[in-house]
């Protein structure tokens, strides 16, 4: 009997050793690549990462959050962050495909080295398949642009200025293209206002540029910005041009000021792509694949577009208070 118990203890010890080694070996090391820290869009993204990290850490995994310093050299800098993550020995990367021409090679190289990738925030499922990523989690930017154009048209606005604060960025270009393609066949028109990189973070310069554009072309009756900070500056430009109440303002994404304008009637809508869900789901899906081999049959996993306007502003503000919107 003593011999039998000794054997059992030995087997149990071996089992524990094997189990521990398997857990350690399978612990996922994930990197999430994001925009710059002072861009308010990435605050709910970071919360999504932080919340998803808690699940990853239950299996001894880890999640690092790598952010760009600025957007002056967006594509190459993002590609370098991908290479940095690979050099750190990660098992998986969650990354937005902002500038495919500059980033595709780095993503494909990571995949070739055995790193699993999920695209989020920027890109689409076709691009994910092209570069070898497992899935795409986010909004379809072209479809979202079309939706914005249709929204304006349905409200009676027919000449839409699409303000692009990072010209050359694939998702932003797709948004403006979607607007054009939605309104042109239906009697409307739209043009893009590309902001120089020197103006991208200059509130006064952007407001002045928008003011000048509105005064030069009084037929513009709606402005669409592609992030909430530019929406703040556009609101100032509209006011300085003396066309408040005549030129509608819509924006991709939202911040406290923009939500306040929607509440008060100073902004028509914000397009919500639910960035919290983009990062939370992407990290969770990647960890599930790395740990357990689980993969959703749903591809892409779409988190938008949705519209925040006067009809649902109060419910949205409730999510903002908790940092998820």
PDB file of C-alpha atoms in Angstrom:
ATOM      1  CA  UNK A   1       0.000   0.000   0.000  1.00  0.00           C
ATOM      2  CA  UNK A   2       2.831   2.379   0.920  1.00  0.00           C
ATOM      3  CA  UNK A   3       4.521   1.567  -2.359  1.00  0.00           C
ATOM      4  CA  UNK A   4       1.268   2.250  -4.230  1.00  0.00           C
ATOM      5  CA  UNK A   5       0.820   5.603  -2.484  1.00  0.00           C
ATOM      6  CA  UNK A   6       4.422   6.443  -3.292  1.00  0.00           C
ATOM      7  CA  UNK A   7       3.790   5.715  -6.958  1.00  0.00           C
ATOM      8  CA  UNK A   8       0.656   7.903  -6.903  1.00  0.00           C
ATOM      9  CA  UNK A   9       2.570  10.747  -5.297  1.00  0.00           C
ATOM     10  CA  UNK A  10       5.246  10.406  -7.947  1.00  0.00           C
ATOM     11  CA  UNK A  11       2.716  10.418 -10.793  1.00  0.00           C
ATOM     12  CA  UNK A  12       0.942  13.416  -9.261  1.00  0.00           C
ATOM     13  CA  UNK A  13       4.241  15.313  -8.963  1.00  0.00           C
ATOM     14  CA  UNK A  14       5.071  14.553 -12.589  1.00  0.00           C
ATOM     15  CA  UNK A  15       1.584  15.644 -13.631  1.00  0.00           C
ATOM     16  CA  UNK A  16       1.979  18.930 -11.790  1.00  0.00           C
ATOM     17  CA  UNK A  17       5.350  19.507 -13.421  1.00  0.00           C
ATOM     18  CA  UNK A  18       3.968  18.779 -16.889  1.00  0.00           C
ATOM     19  CA  UNK A  19       0.898  20.932 -16.239  1.00  0.00           C
ATOM     20  CA  UNK A  20       3.034  23.831 -15.052  1.00  0.00           C
ATOM     21  CA  UNK A  21       5.347  23.569 -18.033  1.00  0.00           C
ATOM     22  CA  UNK A  22       2.411  23.472 -20.455  1.00  0.00           C
ATOM     23  CA  UNK A  23       0.833  26.517 -18.816  1.00  0.00           C
ATOM     24  CA  UNK A  24       4.098  28.432 -18.967  1.00  0.00           C
ATOM     25  CA  UNK A  25       4.759  27.384 -22.530  1.00  0.00           C
ATOM     26  CA  UNK A  26       1.267  28.384 -23.669  1.00  0.00           C
ATOM     27  CA  UNK A  27       1.106  31.705 -21.830  1.00  0.00           C
ATOM     28  CA  UNK A  28       0.356  34.253 -24.532  1.00  0.00           C
ATOM     29  CA  UNK A  29       2.540  37.320 -24.958  1.00  0.00           C
ATOM     30  CA  UNK A  30       0.528  39.900 -26.897  1.00  0.00           C
ATOM     31  CA  UNK A  31       1.380  43.405 -28.125  1.00  0.00           C
ATOM     32  CA  UNK A  32      -1.234  45.995 -29.057  1.00  0.00           C
ATOM     33  CA  UNK A  33      -0.133  48.853 -31.313  1.00  0.00           C
ATOM     34  CA  UNK A  34      -2.088  52.095 -30.968  1.00  0.00           C
ATOM     35  CA  UNK A  35      -2.123  55.799 -31.800  1.00  0.00           C
ATOM     36  CA  UNK A  36      -0.480  58.566 -29.823  1.00  0.00           C
ATOM     37  CA  UNK A  37      -1.285  59.079 -26.121  1.00  0.00           C
ATOM     38  CA  UNK A  38      -2.798  62.566 -26.460  1.00  0.00           C
ATOM     39  CA  UNK A  39      -5.283  61.430 -29.135  1.00  0.00           C
ATOM     40  CA  UNK A  40      -8.503  60.993 -27.128  1.00  0.00           C
ATOM     41  CA  UNK A  41      -9.745  58.247 -29.448  1.00  0.00           C
ATOM     42  CA  UNK A  42      -7.239  55.846 -27.914  1.00  0.00           C
ATOM     43  CA  UNK A  43      -8.421  56.297 -24.333  1.00  0.00           C
ATOM     44  CA  UNK A  44     -11.322  53.801 -24.613  1.00  0.00           C
ATOM     45  CA  UNK A  45      -9.025  51.593 -26.706  1.00  0.00           C
ATOM     46  CA  UNK A  46      -6.587  51.489 -23.794  1.00  0.00           C
ATOM     47  CA  UNK A  47      -9.411  50.701 -21.375  1.00  0.00           C
ATOM     48  CA  UNK A  48     -10.427  47.811 -23.625  1.00  0.00           C
ATOM     49  CA  UNK A  49      -6.842  46.531 -23.559  1.00  0.00           C
ATOM     50  CA  UNK A  50      -6.623  46.941 -19.785  1.00  0.00           C
ATOM     51  CA  UNK A  51      -9.854  45.022 -19.244  1.00  0.00           C
ATOM     52  CA  UNK A  52      -8.877  42.246 -21.662  1.00  0.00           C
ATOM     53  CA  UNK A  53      -5.434  42.020 -20.022  1.00  0.00           C
ATOM     54  CA  UNK A  54      -7.075  40.743 -16.828  1.00  0.00           C
ATOM     55  CA  UNK A  55      -8.251  37.617 -18.669  1.00  0.00           C
ATOM     56  CA  UNK A  56      -4.889  37.113 -20.375  1.00  0.00           C
ATOM     57  CA  UNK A  57      -3.085  37.341 -17.038  1.00  0.00           C
ATOM     58  CA  UNK A  58      -5.271  34.566 -15.597  1.00  0.00           C
ATOM     59  CA  UNK A  59      -3.331  32.186 -17.826  1.00  0.00           C
ATOM     60  CA  UNK A  60       0.020  33.841 -17.024  1.00  0.00           C
ATOM     61  CA  UNK A  61       0.025  35.761 -20.297  1.00  0.00           C
ATOM     62  CA  UNK A  62       0.866  39.426 -20.810  1.00  0.00           C
ATOM     63  CA  UNK A  63      -0.295  42.347 -22.940  1.00  0.00           C
ATOM     64  CA  UNK A  64       1.897  45.332 -23.814  1.00  0.00           C
ATOM     65  CA  UNK A  65       0.520  48.594 -25.204  1.00  0.00           C
ATOM     66  CA  UNK A  66       2.802  50.263 -27.768  1.00  0.00           C
ATOM     67  CA  UNK A  67       1.849  53.772 -28.878  1.00  0.00           C
ATOM     68  CA  UNK A  68       3.065  56.061 -31.631  1.00  0.00           C
ATOM     69  CA  UNK A  69       4.760  59.284 -30.545  1.00  0.00           C
ATOM     70  CA  UNK A  70       3.047  61.284 -33.306  1.00  0.00           C
ATOM     71  CA  UNK A  71       1.533  60.902 -36.775  1.00  0.00           C
ATOM     72  CA  UNK A  72       4.230  62.729 -38.759  1.00  0.00           C
ATOM     73  CA  UNK A  73       5.547  59.487 -40.263  1.00  0.00           C
ATOM     74  CA  UNK A  74       2.566  57.275 -39.569  1.00  0.00           C
ATOM     75  CA  UNK A  75       3.113  54.216 -41.762  1.00  0.00           C
ATOM     76  CA  UNK A  76       6.859  53.713 -41.286  1.00  0.00           C
ATOM     77  CA  UNK A  77       6.638  54.422 -37.552  1.00  0.00           C
ATOM     78  CA  UNK A  78       3.829  51.906 -37.130  1.00  0.00           C
ATOM     79  CA  UNK A  79       5.807  49.350 -39.123  1.00  0.00           C
ATOM     80  CA  UNK A  80       8.749  49.904 -36.770  1.00  0.00           C
ATOM     81  CA  UNK A  81       6.494  49.245 -33.766  1.00  0.00           C
ATOM     82  CA  UNK A  82       5.495  45.936 -35.360  1.00  0.00           C
ATOM     83  CA  UNK A  83       9.173  45.028 -35.750  1.00  0.00           C
ATOM     84  CA  UNK A  84       9.825  46.098 -32.163  1.00  0.00           C
ATOM     85  CA  UNK A  85       7.058  43.814 -30.923  1.00  0.00           C
ATOM     86  CA  UNK A  86       8.444  40.901 -32.945  1.00  0.00           C
ATOM     87  CA  UNK A  87      11.941  41.528 -31.536  1.00  0.00           C
ATOM     88  CA  UNK A  88      10.462  41.338 -28.029  1.00  0.00           C
ATOM     89  CA  UNK A  89       9.339  37.776 -28.738  1.00  0.00           C
ATOM     90  CA  UNK A  90       5.586  38.274 -28.757  1.00  0.00           C
ATOM     91  CA  UNK A  91       3.250  35.471 -29.793  1.00  0.00           C
ATOM     92  CA  UNK A  92       0.597  37.785 -31.149  1.00  0.00           C
ATOM     93  CA  UNK A  93       0.079  41.356 -32.340  1.00  0.00           C
ATOM     94  CA  UNK A  94      -3.082  43.447 -32.523  1.00  0.00           C
ATOM     95  CA  UNK A  95      -2.467  46.254 -34.997  1.00  0.00           C
ATOM     96  CA  UNK A  96      -4.333  48.756 -37.152  1.00  0.00           C
ATOM     97  CA  UNK A  97      -3.416  48.763 -40.837  1.00  0.00           C
ATOM     98  CA  UNK A  98      -3.300  52.540 -41.225  1.00  0.00           C
ATOM     99  CA  UNK A  99      -0.974  52.788 -44.229  1.00  0.00           C
ATOM    100  CA  UNK A 100      -0.867  49.474 -46.117  1.00  0.00           C
ATOM    101  CA  UNK A 101       1.961  50.477 -48.468  1.00  0.00           C
ATOM    102  CA  UNK A 102       4.225  51.126 -45.478  1.00  0.00           C
ATOM    103  CA  UNK A 103       2.925  48.463 -43.083  1.00  0.00           C
ATOM    104  CA  UNK A 104       1.998  45.359 -45.092  1.00  0.00           C
ATOM    105  CA  UNK A 105       5.568  44.093 -45.386  1.00  0.00           C
ATOM    106  CA  UNK A 106       6.140  44.322 -41.618  1.00  0.00           C
ATOM    107  CA  UNK A 107       2.877  42.504 -40.886  1.00  0.00           C
ATOM    108  CA  UNK A 108       3.636  39.748 -43.399  1.00  0.00           C
ATOM    109  CA  UNK A 109       7.132  39.371 -41.987  1.00  0.00           C
ATOM    110  CA  UNK A 110       5.700  38.971 -38.475  1.00  0.00           C
ATOM    111  CA  UNK A 111       3.280  36.318 -39.711  1.00  0.00           C
ATOM    112  CA  UNK A 112       6.092  34.511 -41.532  1.00  0.00           C
ATOM    113  CA  UNK A 113       7.970  34.336 -38.217  1.00  0.00           C
ATOM    114  CA  UNK A 114       5.042  32.603 -36.571  1.00  0.00           C
ATOM    115  CA  UNK A 115       3.473  35.625 -34.877  1.00  0.00           C
ATOM    116  CA  UNK A 116      -0.333  35.584 -34.978  1.00  0.00           C
ATOM    117  CA  UNK A 117      -1.932  38.864 -35.995  1.00  0.00           C
ATOM    118  CA  UNK A 118      -5.382  40.380 -35.717  1.00  0.00           C
ATOM    119  CA  UNK A 119      -6.071  43.647 -37.512  1.00  0.00           C
ATOM    120  CA  UNK A 120      -8.266  46.100 -35.666  1.00  0.00           C
ATOM    121  CA  UNK A 121      -9.518  49.663 -36.077  1.00  0.00           C
ATOM    122  CA  UNK A 122      -8.164  50.200 -39.607  1.00  0.00           C
ATOM    123  CA  UNK A 123      -8.333  47.792 -42.507  1.00  0.00           C
ATOM    124  CA  UNK A 124     -10.901  45.198 -43.512  1.00  0.00           C
ATOM    125  CA  UNK A 125     -11.248  41.443 -43.777  1.00  0.00           C
ATOM    126  CA  UNK A 126      -9.839  41.374 -47.314  1.00  0.00           C
ATOM    127  CA  UNK A 127      -6.675  43.091 -46.118  1.00  0.00           C
ATOM    128  CA  UNK A 128      -6.503  40.767 -43.113  1.00  0.00           C
ATOM    129  CA  UNK A 129      -6.566  37.746 -45.413  1.00  0.00           C
ATOM    130  CA  UNK A 130      -4.014  39.329 -47.747  1.00  0.00           C
ATOM    131  CA  UNK A 131      -1.439  39.846 -44.989  1.00  0.00           C
ATOM    132  CA  UNK A 132      -2.170  36.557 -43.226  1.00  0.00           C
ATOM    133  CA  UNK A 133      -4.006  37.950 -40.184  1.00  0.00           C
ATOM    134  CA  UNK A 134      -6.549  35.821 -38.329  1.00  0.00           C
ATOM    135  CA  UNK A 135      -9.384  38.359 -38.430  1.00  0.00           C
ATOM    136  CA  UNK A 136     -10.369  42.005 -38.590  1.00  0.00           C
ATOM    137  CA  UNK A 137     -12.153  43.683 -35.672  1.00  0.00           C
ATOM    138  CA  UNK A 138     -13.515  47.154 -36.293  1.00  0.00           C
ATOM    139  CA  UNK A 139     -15.631  49.224 -38.608  1.00  0.00           C
ATOM    140  CA  UNK A 140     -15.589  49.163 -42.397  1.00  0.00           C
ATOM    141  CA  UNK A 141     -14.343  52.686 -43.069  1.00  0.00           C
ATOM    142  CA  UNK A 142     -15.722  52.969 -46.595  1.00  0.00           C
ATOM    143  CA  UNK A 143     -19.157  51.780 -45.475  1.00  0.00           C
ATOM    144  CA  UNK A 144     -19.001  54.217 -42.557  1.00  0.00           C
ATOM    145  CA  UNK A 145     -18.216  57.076 -44.934  1.00  0.00           C
ATOM    146  CA  UNK A 146     -21.171  56.092 -47.092  1.00  0.00           C
ATOM    147  CA  UNK A 147     -23.385  56.044 -44.008  1.00  0.00           C
ATOM    148  CA  UNK A 148     -22.241  59.550 -43.049  1.00  0.00           C
ATOM    149  CA  UNK A 149     -22.994  60.855 -46.530  1.00  0.00           C
ATOM    150  CA  UNK A 150     -26.439  59.265 -46.527  1.00  0.00           C
ATOM    151  CA  UNK A 151     -27.164  60.666 -43.066  1.00  0.00           C
ATOM    152  CA  UNK A 152     -26.406  64.203 -44.258  1.00  0.00           C
ATOM    153  CA  UNK A 153     -28.459  63.739 -47.418  1.00  0.00           C
ATOM    154  CA  UNK A 154     -31.428  62.452 -45.438  1.00  0.00           C
ATOM    155  CA  UNK A 155     -31.261  65.618 -43.325  1.00  0.00           C
ATOM    156  CA  UNK A 156     -31.242  67.798 -46.455  1.00  0.00           C
ATOM    157  CA  UNK A 157     -27.522  68.672 -46.643  1.00  0.00           C
ATOM    158  CA  UNK A 158     -26.024  68.317 -50.110  1.00  0.00           C
ATOM    159  CA  UNK A 159     -22.499  69.815 -50.164  1.00  0.00           C
ATOM    160  CA  UNK A 160     -20.241  68.087 -47.662  1.00  0.00           C
ATOM    161  CA  UNK A 161     -16.666  69.050 -46.829  1.00  0.00           C
ATOM    162  CA  UNK A 162     -14.662  66.054 -45.595  1.00  0.00           C
ATOM    163  CA  UNK A 163     -11.751  67.295 -43.466  1.00  0.00           C
ATOM    164  CA  UNK A 164      -8.806  64.853 -43.564  1.00  0.00           C
ATOM    165  CA  UNK A 165      -6.244  65.541 -40.830  1.00  0.00           C
ATOM    166  CA  UNK A 166      -3.863  62.751 -41.973  1.00  0.00           C
ATOM    167  CA  UNK A 167      -3.867  62.752 -45.794  1.00  0.00           C
ATOM    168  CA  UNK A 168      -2.598  59.452 -47.179  1.00  0.00           C
ATOM    169  CA  UNK A 169      -3.950  57.395 -44.291  1.00  0.00           C
ATOM    170  CA  UNK A 170      -5.872  54.578 -45.954  1.00  0.00           C
ATOM    171  CA  UNK A 171      -8.823  54.431 -43.512  1.00  0.00           C
ATOM    172  CA  UNK A 172      -9.281  58.200 -43.568  1.00  0.00           C
ATOM    173  CA  UNK A 173      -9.144  58.313 -47.355  1.00  0.00           C
ATOM    174  CA  UNK A 174     -11.742  55.517 -47.430  1.00  0.00           C
ATOM    175  CA  UNK A 175     -14.056  57.507 -45.185  1.00  0.00           C
ATOM    176  CA  UNK A 176     -13.984  60.535 -47.471  1.00  0.00           C
ATOM    177  CA  UNK A 177     -14.357  58.333 -50.559  1.00  0.00           C
ATOM    178  CA  UNK A 178     -17.413  56.708 -49.018  1.00  0.00           C
ATOM    179  CA  UNK A 179     -19.021  60.122 -48.547  1.00  0.00           C
ATOM    180  CA  UNK A 180     -18.404  61.074 -52.176  1.00  0.00           C
ATOM    181  CA  UNK A 181     -19.747  57.786 -53.498  1.00  0.00           C
ATOM    182  CA  UNK A 182     -22.875  58.027 -51.352  1.00  0.00           C
ATOM    183  CA  UNK A 183     -23.887  61.592 -52.174  1.00  0.00           C
ATOM    184  CA  UNK A 184     -22.823  62.043 -55.802  1.00  0.00           C
ATOM    185  CA  UNK A 185     -25.379  59.663 -57.381  1.00  0.00           C
ATOM    186  CA  UNK A 186     -28.117  61.307 -55.312  1.00  0.00           C
ATOM    187  CA  UNK A 187     -27.636  64.914 -56.340  1.00  0.00           C
ATOM    188  CA  UNK A 188     -25.126  65.887 -53.672  1.00  0.00           C
ATOM    189  CA  UNK A 189     -21.426  66.615 -53.815  1.00  0.00           C
ATOM    190  CA  UNK A 190     -18.431  66.357 -51.560  1.00  0.00           C
ATOM    191  CA  UNK A 191     -14.795  67.312 -51.608  1.00  0.00           C
ATOM    192  CA  UNK A 192     -11.888  66.597 -49.332  1.00  0.00           C
ATOM    193  CA  UNK A 193      -9.982  69.224 -47.362  1.00  0.00           C
ATOM    194  CA  UNK A 194      -6.549  67.710 -46.676  1.00  0.00           C
ATOM    195  CA  UNK A 195      -4.775  69.364 -43.751  1.00  0.00           C
ATOM    196  CA  UNK A 196      -0.976  69.731 -43.943  1.00  0.00           C
ATOM    197  CA  UNK A 197       0.883  67.707 -41.321  1.00  0.00           C
ATOM    198  CA  UNK A 198       2.053  71.001 -39.809  1.00  0.00           C
ATOM    199  CA  UNK A 199      -1.582  71.837 -39.030  1.00  0.00           C
ATOM    200  CA  UNK A 200      -2.763  68.449 -37.767  1.00  0.00           C
ATOM    201  CA  UNK A 201      -2.328  69.399 -34.090  1.00  0.00           C
ATOM    202  CA  UNK A 202      -2.793  73.158 -34.424  1.00  0.00           C
ATOM    203  CA  UNK A 203      -6.311  74.070 -33.289  1.00  0.00           C
ATOM    204  CA  UNK A 204      -6.114  77.705 -34.381  1.00  0.00           C
ATOM    205  CA  UNK A 205      -4.696  76.866 -37.813  1.00  0.00           C
ATOM    206  CA  UNK A 206      -7.345  74.226 -38.500  1.00  0.00           C
ATOM    207  CA  UNK A 207     -10.147  76.546 -37.399  1.00  0.00           C
ATOM    208  CA  UNK A 208      -8.801  79.306 -39.659  1.00  0.00           C
ATOM    209  CA  UNK A 209      -8.475  76.927 -42.616  1.00  0.00           C
ATOM    210  CA  UNK A 210     -12.063  75.745 -42.211  1.00  0.00           C
ATOM    211  CA  UNK A 211     -13.292  79.310 -41.776  1.00  0.00           C
ATOM    212  CA  UNK A 212     -11.516  80.374 -44.989  1.00  0.00           C
ATOM    213  CA  UNK A 213     -12.898  77.389 -46.892  1.00  0.00           C
ATOM    214  CA  UNK A 214     -16.461  78.151 -45.806  1.00  0.00           C
ATOM    215  CA  UNK A 215     -16.136  81.823 -46.736  1.00  0.00           C
ATOM    216  CA  UNK A 216     -14.641  80.899 -50.111  1.00  0.00           C
ATOM    217  CA  UNK A 217     -17.416  78.429 -50.890  1.00  0.00           C
ATOM    218  CA  UNK A 218     -20.719  79.473 -49.253  1.00  0.00           C
ATOM    219  CA  UNK A 219     -22.490  76.491 -50.867  1.00  0.00           C
ATOM    220  CA  UNK A 220     -20.888  74.103 -48.335  1.00  0.00           C
ATOM    221  CA  UNK A 221     -23.668  73.189 -45.915  1.00  0.00           C
ATOM    222  CA  UNK A 222     -22.075  70.337 -43.954  1.00  0.00           C
ATOM    223  CA  UNK A 223     -18.667  69.424 -42.560  1.00  0.00           C
ATOM    224  CA  UNK A 224     -17.503  65.933 -41.661  1.00  0.00           C
ATOM    225  CA  UNK A 225     -14.363  65.576 -39.564  1.00  0.00           C
ATOM    226  CA  UNK A 226     -12.525  62.307 -39.101  1.00  0.00           C
ATOM    227  CA  UNK A 227     -11.712  62.614 -35.425  1.00  0.00           C
ATOM    228  CA  UNK A 228     -13.272  64.459 -32.472  1.00  0.00           C
ATOM    229  CA  UNK A 229     -10.447  66.936 -31.856  1.00  0.00           C
ATOM    230  CA  UNK A 230     -10.753  68.255 -35.408  1.00  0.00           C
ATOM    231  CA  UNK A 231     -14.516  68.452 -34.833  1.00  0.00           C
ATOM    232  CA  UNK A 232     -13.839  70.805 -31.920  1.00  0.00           C
ATOM    233  CA  UNK A 233     -11.714  73.011 -34.137  1.00  0.00           C
ATOM    234  CA  UNK A 234     -14.223  72.800 -37.001  1.00  0.00           C
ATOM    235  CA  UNK A 235     -16.956  73.995 -34.634  1.00  0.00           C
ATOM    236  CA  UNK A 236     -14.776  77.021 -33.920  1.00  0.00           C
ATOM    237  CA  UNK A 237     -14.194  77.599 -37.638  1.00  0.00           C
ATOM    238  CA  UNK A 238     -17.936  77.431 -38.334  1.00  0.00           C
ATOM    239  CA  UNK A 239     -18.590  79.982 -35.597  1.00  0.00           C
ATOM    240  CA  UNK A 240     -15.816  82.298 -36.819  1.00  0.00           C
ATOM    241  CA  UNK A 241     -17.243  82.140 -40.345  1.00  0.00           C
ATOM    242  CA  UNK A 242     -20.602  83.266 -38.976  1.00  0.00           C
ATOM    243  CA  UNK A 243     -22.497  80.252 -40.274  1.00  0.00           C
ATOM    244  CA  UNK A 244     -23.517  78.556 -37.029  1.00  0.00           C
ATOM    245  CA  UNK A 245     -26.923  76.947 -37.540  1.00  0.00           C
ATOM    246  CA  UNK A 246     -26.433  76.949 -41.312  1.00  0.00           C
ATOM    247  CA  UNK A 247     -23.552  74.481 -41.680  1.00  0.00           C
ATOM    248  CA  UNK A 248     -24.084  71.093 -40.072  1.00  0.00           C
ATOM    249  CA  UNK A 249     -21.223  69.347 -38.295  1.00  0.00           C
ATOM    250  CA  UNK A 250     -20.701  65.611 -38.074  1.00  0.00           C
ATOM    251  CA  UNK A 251     -17.689  63.675 -36.849  1.00  0.00           C
ATOM    252  CA  UNK A 252     -16.154  60.260 -36.674  1.00  0.00           C
ATOM    253  CA  UNK A 253     -15.704  59.266 -33.047  1.00  0.00           C
ATOM    254  CA  UNK A 254     -16.447  61.489 -30.090  1.00  0.00           C
ATOM    255  CA  UNK A 255     -15.140  63.315 -27.066  1.00  0.00           C
ATOM    256  CA  UNK A 256     -16.771  65.174 -24.195  1.00  0.00           C
ATOM    257  CA  UNK A 257     -17.030  68.451 -26.113  1.00  0.00           C
ATOM    258  CA  UNK A 258     -18.566  66.769 -29.151  1.00  0.00           C
ATOM    259  CA  UNK A 259     -21.118  64.921 -27.057  1.00  0.00           C
ATOM    260  CA  UNK A 260     -21.971  68.211 -25.386  1.00  0.00           C
ATOM    261  CA  UNK A 261     -22.599  69.788 -28.785  1.00  0.00           C
ATOM    262  CA  UNK A 262     -24.842  66.885 -29.807  1.00  0.00           C
ATOM    263  CA  UNK A 263     -26.762  67.284 -26.540  1.00  0.00           C
ATOM    264  CA  UNK A 264     -27.202  71.034 -27.119  1.00  0.00           C
ATOM    265  CA  UNK A 265     -27.877  70.791 -30.858  1.00  0.00           C
ATOM    266  CA  UNK A 266     -24.561  72.262 -31.992  1.00  0.00           C
ATOM    267  CA  UNK A 267     -23.429  69.052 -33.696  1.00  0.00           C
ATOM    268  CA  UNK A 268     -25.595  66.747 -35.761  1.00  0.00           C
ATOM    269  CA  UNK A 269     -23.960  63.381 -35.057  1.00  0.00           C
ATOM    270  CA  UNK A 270     -20.867  61.400 -34.224  1.00  0.00           C
ATOM    271  CA  UNK A 271     -20.089  58.065 -35.834  1.00  0.00           C
ATOM    272  CA  UNK A 272     -19.276  55.525 -33.176  1.00  0.00           C
ATOM    273  CA  UNK A 273     -17.043  52.601 -34.116  1.00  0.00           C
ATOM    274  CA  UNK A 274     -16.905  51.485 -30.459  1.00  0.00           C
ATOM    275  CA  UNK A 275     -13.123  51.531 -29.993  1.00  0.00           C
ATOM    276  CA  UNK A 276     -13.395  49.903 -26.564  1.00  0.00           C
ATOM    277  CA  UNK A 277     -14.863  46.797 -28.188  1.00  0.00           C
ATOM    278  CA  UNK A 278     -12.262  46.848 -30.959  1.00  0.00           C
ATOM    279  CA  UNK A 279      -9.363  46.355 -28.581  1.00  0.00           C
ATOM    280  CA  UNK A 280     -11.207  44.284 -25.988  1.00  0.00           C
ATOM    281  CA  UNK A 281     -12.472  41.788 -28.553  1.00  0.00           C
ATOM    282  CA  UNK A 282      -9.248  41.705 -30.572  1.00  0.00           C
ATOM    283  CA  UNK A 283      -7.097  40.921 -27.531  1.00  0.00           C
ATOM    284  CA  UNK A 284      -9.602  38.369 -26.261  1.00  0.00           C
ATOM    285  CA  UNK A 285      -9.872  36.615 -29.608  1.00  0.00           C
ATOM    286  CA  UNK A 286      -6.109  36.518 -30.067  1.00  0.00           C
ATOM    287  CA  UNK A 287      -5.554  35.161 -26.576  1.00  0.00           C
ATOM    288  CA  UNK A 288      -8.241  32.499 -27.101  1.00  0.00           C
ATOM    289  CA  UNK A 289      -6.503  31.359 -30.262  1.00  0.00           C
ATOM    290  CA  UNK A 290      -3.027  31.316 -28.727  1.00  0.00           C
ATOM    291  CA  UNK A 291      -4.158  29.558 -25.542  1.00  0.00           C
ATOM    292  CA  UNK A 292      -6.842  27.186 -26.749  1.00  0.00           C
ATOM    293  CA  UNK A 293      -6.837  27.179 -30.555  1.00  0.00           C
ATOM    294  CA  UNK A 294     -10.274  28.806 -30.592  1.00  0.00           C
ATOM    295  CA  UNK A 295     -11.282  30.899 -33.569  1.00  0.00           C
ATOM    296  CA  UNK A 296     -14.562  32.573 -34.511  1.00  0.00           C
ATOM    297  CA  UNK A 297     -16.207  31.602 -37.801  1.00  0.00           C
ATOM    298  CA  UNK A 298     -17.366  35.230 -38.013  1.00  0.00           C
ATOM    299  CA  UNK A 299     -15.053  37.396 -40.075  1.00  0.00           C
ATOM    300  CA  UNK A 300     -14.935  40.332 -39.960  1.00  0.00           C
ATOM    301  CA  UNK A 301     -16.093  41.187 -36.440  1.00  0.00           C
ATOM    302  CA  UNK A 302     -17.750  44.572 -37.012  1.00  0.00           C
ATOM    303  CA  UNK A 303     -18.061  47.087 -34.183  1.00  0.00           C
ATOM    304  CA  UNK A 304     -19.547  49.894 -36.295  1.00  0.00           C
ATOM    305  CA  UNK A 305     -20.569  52.173 -37.777  1.00  0.00           C
ATOM    306  CA  UNK A 306     -23.219  53.397 -35.383  1.00  0.00           C
ATOM    307  CA  UNK A 307     -24.590  56.905 -34.999  1.00  0.00           C
ATOM    308  CA  UNK A 308     -24.765  58.946 -31.822  1.00  0.00           C
ATOM    309  CA  UNK A 309     -27.267  61.774 -32.225  1.00  0.00           C
ATOM    310  CA  UNK A 310     -30.080  63.399 -30.311  1.00  0.00           C
ATOM    311  CA  UNK A 311     -31.986  60.105 -30.195  1.00  0.00           C
ATOM    312  CA  UNK A 312     -29.435  58.176 -28.115  1.00  0.00           C
ATOM    313  CA  UNK A 313     -27.124  60.793 -26.621  1.00  0.00           C
ATOM    314  CA  UNK A 314     -28.188  60.156 -23.014  1.00  0.00           C
ATOM    315  CA  UNK A 315     -27.450  56.422 -23.173  1.00  0.00           C
ATOM    316  CA  UNK A 316     -24.082  57.176 -24.750  1.00  0.00           C
ATOM    317  CA  UNK A 317     -23.151  59.619 -21.999  1.00  0.00           C
ATOM    318  CA  UNK A 318     -23.685  56.833 -19.487  1.00  0.00           C
ATOM    319  CA  UNK A 319     -20.955  54.776 -21.204  1.00  0.00           C
ATOM    320  CA  UNK A 320     -18.651  57.798 -21.316  1.00  0.00           C
ATOM    321  CA  UNK A 321     -18.786  58.159 -17.532  1.00  0.00           C
ATOM    322  CA  UNK A 322     -17.347  54.648 -17.232  1.00  0.00           C
ATOM    323  CA  UNK A 323     -14.543  55.328 -19.728  1.00  0.00           C
ATOM    324  CA  UNK A 324     -15.713  52.909 -22.405  1.00  0.00           C
ATOM    325  CA  UNK A 325     -17.044  55.393 -24.959  1.00  0.00           C
TER     326      UNK A 325
END
